[in-house]
């Protein structure tokens, strides 16, 4: 059992050691979760920070019987904060939004986050298909297939019943397999050659 497995999440608001252990164990996974959903490095950094601030504010509500893995709980918070970010961004123009954050980060932080975002975009065909899904279906698929959560843990993080999540995930995977299956190569029409005897 690792040190991260014994974090008392309900004490992170008053025990800096518990908070540091939780943060170090999960910040990379939370940042990756957020980076797959947002495109601007400053926004990724902001929302990742907001996840841990929200975790501190709501830590006493953490139910270890419902979410046995703190990462599931953090992903649930991240899911809600990303959705909130998208709602806020829709009210502003993209230019205003980007300009407000550029001076906040140092250039090496921006470069690191840009590299992280680029790395998360390697499977472009899959991404196009994922963007066609509802936000909740996409989150369910990503939590189980990319972030490695069990269906039960993903269901908890998204507020779904386990059975509902299982059926939904099966349908999503079937739909994606069908849509991503490469089209068969075109069959060349045989060309007739005439041998002329002279």
XYZ file of C-alpha atoms in Angstrom:
198
model
C 0.000 0.000 0.000
C 1.508 3.325 -1.042
C 1.527 6.486 1.041
C -1.089 7.965 -1.314
C -3.480 5.117 -0.484
C -3.585 6.081 3.200
C -4.343 9.787 2.792
C -7.164 10.895 5.067
C -8.926 13.071 2.513
C -11.320 14.431 5.133
C -8.372 16.099 6.918
C -6.638 17.869 4.016
C -8.120 21.220 5.048
C -6.304 21.146 8.390
C -3.338 18.812 7.850
C -0.787 20.146 5.325
C 1.002 16.765 5.153
C -2.213 15.002 4.091
C -2.835 17.693 1.465
C 0.708 17.471 0.112
C 0.512 13.674 -0.134
C -2.834 13.849 -1.950
C -1.564 16.562 -4.299
C 1.688 14.809 -5.206
C -0.079 11.491 -5.795
C -2.810 12.851 -8.064
C -1.829 16.192 -9.637
C -0.439 14.625 -12.817
C -3.566 12.518 -13.392
C -5.859 15.478 -12.703
C -3.812 17.714 -15.018
C -4.044 15.074 -17.774
C -7.803 14.763 -17.264
C -8.182 18.541 -17.592
C -5.712 18.812 -20.521
C -7.814 16.404 -22.575
C -10.807 18.683 -22.179
C -9.322 22.181 -22.475
C -7.044 23.610 -25.149
C -5.281 26.555 -23.538
C -2.338 25.899 -21.168
C -3.321 28.692 -18.787
C -6.838 27.289 -18.510
C -5.466 23.805 -17.827
C -3.287 25.206 -15.039
C -6.134 27.268 -13.577
C -8.691 24.466 -13.559
C -6.165 21.963 -12.172
C -5.492 24.380 -9.295
C -9.221 24.941 -8.810
C -9.737 21.177 -8.461
C -7.454 21.036 -5.437
C -8.922 24.220 -3.940
C -12.408 22.736 -4.321
C -11.155 19.478 -2.795
C -9.922 21.360 0.269
C -13.238 23.210 0.566
C -15.323 20.033 0.301
C -13.015 17.468 1.904
C -15.277 16.851 4.898
C -18.000 15.668 2.502
C -15.692 12.990 1.038
C -17.273 9.558 1.544
C -14.606 6.827 1.511
C -17.326 4.164 1.265
C -18.632 5.663 -1.973
C -15.350 6.712 -3.623
C -12.639 4.427 -2.270
C -10.005 6.011 -4.503
C -9.401 9.756 -3.947
C -8.560 10.063 -7.663
C -12.172 9.175 -8.531
C -13.363 11.963 -6.243
C -10.869 14.440 -7.751
C -11.937 13.473 -11.301
C -15.560 14.132 -10.308
C -14.572 17.607 -9.103
C -12.513 18.169 -12.278
C -15.422 17.056 -14.472
C -17.710 19.637 -12.867
C -15.102 22.421 -12.984
C -14.314 21.773 -16.663
C -18.036 21.977 -17.469
C -18.242 25.220 -15.490
C -15.205 26.549 -17.357
C -16.848 25.803 -20.719
C -19.992 27.641 -19.628
C -17.961 30.683 -18.534
C -15.889 30.649 -21.726
C -18.984 30.629 -23.895
C -19.837 34.052 -22.451
C -16.506 35.607 -23.427
C -14.727 35.890 -26.691
C -11.747 33.591 -27.137
C -9.380 36.512 -27.589
C -10.383 38.168 -24.307
C -10.082 34.860 -22.489
C -6.603 34.045 -23.803
C -5.273 37.559 -23.239
C -6.365 37.559 -19.598
C -4.208 34.542 -18.742
C -1.022 34.880 -20.792
C 0.859 37.064 -18.330
C 0.022 34.817 -15.361
C 2.250 31.901 -16.424
C 5.964 31.809 -16.997
C 7.074 30.728 -20.462
C 8.454 27.360 -19.288
C 5.086 26.526 -17.712
C 3.305 27.396 -20.942
C 5.731 25.268 -22.964
C 5.303 22.305 -20.595
C 1.521 22.553 -20.728
C 1.540 22.967 -24.520
C 3.632 19.803 -24.804
C 1.212 17.996 -22.496
C -1.782 19.130 -24.534
C -0.093 18.105 -27.802
C 0.714 14.681 -26.384
C -2.933 14.188 -25.459
C -4.037 14.956 -29.040
C -2.174 12.176 -30.845
C -5.263 10.126 -31.615
C -7.063 12.738 -33.712
C -9.523 10.379 -35.398
C -10.670 9.107 -32.033
C -10.937 12.652 -30.724
C -13.275 13.617 -33.562
C -15.518 10.701 -32.632
C -15.339 11.545 -28.925
C -16.350 15.146 -29.587
C -19.537 13.901 -31.197
C -20.527 12.211 -27.917
C -22.361 13.934 -25.104
C -20.062 15.333 -22.419
C -21.096 12.681 -19.881
C -20.646 9.779 -22.343
C -17.234 11.103 -23.329
C -16.199 11.461 -19.682
C -17.348 7.896 -18.934
C -15.324 6.508 -21.820
C -12.223 8.533 -20.925
C -12.377 7.724 -17.214
C -12.472 3.988 -17.911
C -10.344 3.708 -21.053
C -7.742 6.435 -20.582
C -7.640 7.192 -16.870
C -7.892 3.497 -15.928
C -10.813 3.724 -13.521
C -13.172 0.820 -13.039
C -16.715 1.227 -14.334
C -17.932 1.401 -10.729
C -15.482 4.184 -9.842
C -16.267 6.123 -13.027
C -19.991 5.793 -12.287
C -19.433 7.255 -8.819
C -17.391 10.138 -10.216
C -20.104 10.981 -12.751
C -23.078 10.381 -10.476
C -24.413 7.411 -12.486
C -25.771 4.067 -11.351
C -23.238 1.263 -11.912
C -25.572 -0.695 -14.225
C -26.382 2.396 -16.265
C -22.695 3.185 -16.667
C -21.904 -0.398 -17.713
C -24.606 -0.505 -20.404
C -23.752 2.997 -21.621
C -20.048 2.139 -21.856
C -20.755 -1.049 -23.845
C -22.888 0.885 -26.337
C -20.269 3.635 -26.642
C -17.442 1.193 -27.345
C -19.517 -0.659 -29.935
C -20.418 2.629 -31.643
C -16.792 3.813 -31.664
C -15.455 0.488 -32.978
C -17.937 0.661 -35.835
C -17.199 4.285 -36.694
C -13.403 3.900 -36.444
C -13.216 0.677 -38.443
C -11.274 1.468 -41.601
C -13.192 1.305 -44.819
C -12.191 -1.604 -47.009
C -9.871 -0.644 -49.846
C -11.632 -0.077 -53.141
C -11.722 -3.090 -55.386
C -10.104 -2.408 -58.720
C -12.245 -3.199 -61.692
C -10.598 -5.834 -63.835
C -9.552 -4.402 -67.143
C -9.929 -6.529 -70.148
C -6.971 -6.750 -72.439
C -7.471 -7.860 -75.922
C -4.741 -9.679 -77.629
C -4.842 -8.927 -81.277
C -3.427 -11.588 -83.418
C -2.229 -10.346 -86.750
